[in-house]
Every structure is written in structure tokens, then in C-alpha cells.
Short mmCIF file of C-alpha atoms in Angstrom, two decimals:
data_model
loop_
_atom_site.label_atom_id
_atom_site.label_comp_id
_atom_site.label_asym_id
_atom_site.label_seq_id
_atom_site.Cartn_x
_atom_site.Cartn_y
_atom_site.Cartn_z
CA MET A 1 0.57 32.93 50.67
CA PRO A 2 1.48 31.18 47.65
CA THR A 3 -1.69 29.51 45.60
CA ALA A 4 -1.02 26.14 44.08
CA LEU A 5 -1.50 26.35 39.69
CA ASN A 6 -3.48 23.62 38.01
CA ARG A 7 -3.14 22.97 34.11
CA SER A 8 -3.04 19.95 32.04
CA MET A 9 -0.06 19.65 29.84
CA GLU A 10 -0.47 17.21 26.09
CA LEU A 11 2.23 16.42 23.72
CA ARG A 12 1.31 15.19 19.93
CA VAL A 13 3.24 12.84 18.35
CA GLU A 14 2.50 11.46 14.69
CA GLY A 15 3.92 7.96 14.53
CA VAL A 16 2.88 4.26 14.05
CA ILE A 17 1.50 1.26 15.67
CA ARG A 18 3.88 -1.25 15.24
CA GLY A 19 3.11 -5.07 14.98
CA HIS A 20 -0.35 -5.15 13.64
CA HIS A 21 0.86 -8.25 11.56
CA VAL A 22 0.82 -10.19 14.80
CA TYR A 23 -2.46 -8.68 15.92
CA LYS A 24 -4.57 -8.23 12.84
CA ARG A 25 -6.44 -11.49 13.61
CA ILE A 26 -7.97 -10.10 16.81
CA TRP A 27 -8.03 -6.25 15.65
CA THR A 28 -9.32 -3.96 12.45
CA PRO A 29 -7.89 -0.76 12.75
CA ARG A 30 -10.93 2.10 12.28
CA LEU A 31 -9.99 5.75 11.02
CA GLY A 32 -10.38 8.11 14.18
CA GLU A 33 -10.05 4.87 16.97
CA GLN A 34 -8.96 5.58 20.47
CA LEU A 35 -6.71 3.25 21.87
CA THR A 36 -4.46 3.21 25.33
CA LEU A 37 -0.92 3.10 26.04
CA ALA A 38 0.46 0.93 29.08
CA PRO A 39 4.28 0.17 30.14
CA GLU A 40 4.78 -3.39 29.37
CA SER A 41 7.39 -3.96 31.67
CA ASP A 42 7.33 -7.95 31.28
CA ASN A 43 8.14 -7.86 27.53
CA ASP A 44 10.89 -10.12 26.80
CA HIS A 45 12.34 -8.20 24.06
CA ASP A 46 12.31 -4.85 25.55
CA ARG A 47 11.87 -4.13 29.35
CA ARG A 48 10.63 -0.76 28.31
CA ALA A 49 8.29 -1.51 25.39
CA VAL A 50 4.67 0.33 25.77
CA ALA A 51 1.40 -1.17 24.71
CA VAL A 52 -1.03 -0.32 22.74
CA LEU A 53 -4.45 -1.45 24.19
CA LYS A 54 -8.11 -2.04 22.67
CA GLY A 55 -9.72 -2.35 26.13
CA SER A 56 -7.50 -4.86 27.81
CA THR A 57 -5.92 -6.08 25.01
CA VAL A 58 -2.49 -6.05 23.35
CA VAL A 59 -3.21 -4.60 19.49
CA GLY A 60 0.36 -3.73 18.51
CA HIS A 61 3.61 -1.60 20.00
CA VAL A 62 4.93 2.18 20.30
CA PRO A 63 8.10 1.92 18.05
CA GLN A 64 11.32 1.10 19.89
CA SER A 65 12.40 5.03 18.41
CA LEU A 66 9.67 6.55 20.88
CA SER A 67 8.97 3.88 23.75
CA ARG A 68 11.74 4.81 26.04
CA ILE A 69 10.21 8.13 26.24
CA VAL A 70 6.83 7.18 26.33
CA TRP A 71 7.73 4.57 29.22
CA TYR A 72 9.36 6.92 31.48
CA PHE A 73 6.11 8.80 30.87
CA LEU A 74 3.68 6.73 31.77
CA ARG A 75 5.52 5.82 34.89
CA ARG A 76 5.26 8.93 35.89
CA GLY A 77 1.73 9.38 36.06
CA GLY A 78 1.32 10.74 32.52
CA ILE A 79 -1.88 9.26 30.43
CA GLY A 80 -0.97 7.99 26.51
CA ARG A 81 -3.22 7.42 24.26
CA SER A 82 -3.44 6.79 20.75
CA GLU A 83 -5.99 7.53 17.87
CA VAL A 84 -5.71 5.53 14.60
CA SER A 85 -5.11 8.63 11.87
CA GLU A 86 -4.74 6.37 8.45
CA ASN A 87 -5.44 2.84 6.86
CA ARG A 88 -2.66 0.61 8.00
CA ARG A 89 0.52 0.30 5.54
CA LYS A 90 3.46 -1.82 5.14
CA GLY A 91 6.75 -0.33 7.01
CA PHE A 92 8.58 -3.27 9.80
CA GLY A 93 5.87 -5.49 9.29
CA LEU A 94 2.01 -4.26 9.22
CA GLU A 95 2.09 -0.64 10.58
CA VAL A 96 -0.88 1.52 11.48
CA PRO A 97 -0.49 5.09 11.32
CA CYS A 98 -1.57 7.16 14.38
CA ILE A 99 -1.17 10.19 16.91
CA PHE A 100 0.08 9.56 20.22
CA PHE A 101 -1.14 11.90 22.87
CA LEU A 102 0.87 12.11 25.98
CA HIS A 103 -0.90 13.76 28.49
CA GLN A 104 0.17 15.22 31.95
CA HIS A 105 -1.83 16.81 34.76
CA VAL A 106 0.84 19.30 36.12
CA VAL A 107 0.18 21.61 40.25
CA ALA A 108 2.71 23.81 40.87
CA LEU A 109 3.01 26.05 43.64
#
């Protein structure tokens, strides 16, 4: 009789939180700060946008070059978070360097 194999997988991707210039009045990044990722399907500019949240407040977005992959991952039950890894810098607006963590619990028979 087959048994289920439970395991977790986590992918780490170095990146940046985009759009800090828009949210800098409501959020000051702290080194090591943990933030949540969530699909933002009602975004007028990109229907596969992924918001970076502090609590329930949007403080930035996953860059468009990664957002489609992260959006699909989250929509399929994955869990996403980010961790601030450096001080903010200029790029496309103000960017906050971070590490994105994508976690998936896998059950295989």
C-alpha cells in the first residue's frame, strides 16, 4: 500500500521591492524585516501584479520580471514572503533590496 510523502520546498530569490517612492511615507524598511506577498489581481496596470504587504498594507510590489511566476505560484497555494536585505537604493524609483522566499508544501503518493 503506497504511503504519502510529506515535504516542503522553499525557493530563495534575491531581488528588490519596487515602488518604495510611492509608499515611503507609510513604511520605513528595516534590515531583516519580514513581509508577505499576495496576488493583486485588481491592479489596473498589471493583472498579475504581486503586492508586498506589511500586515494588510501594501508597501511595494514584486518586480514585473518576477511577478508573473510568483503570481502563479501564490494562486496555486504557495506561500510567499520577502525579507529586507539592504538599505533602499535608486533603481526604477526607490527600490528595497530583499530576498523573496517561495514556500510550497508537497504531498506525494
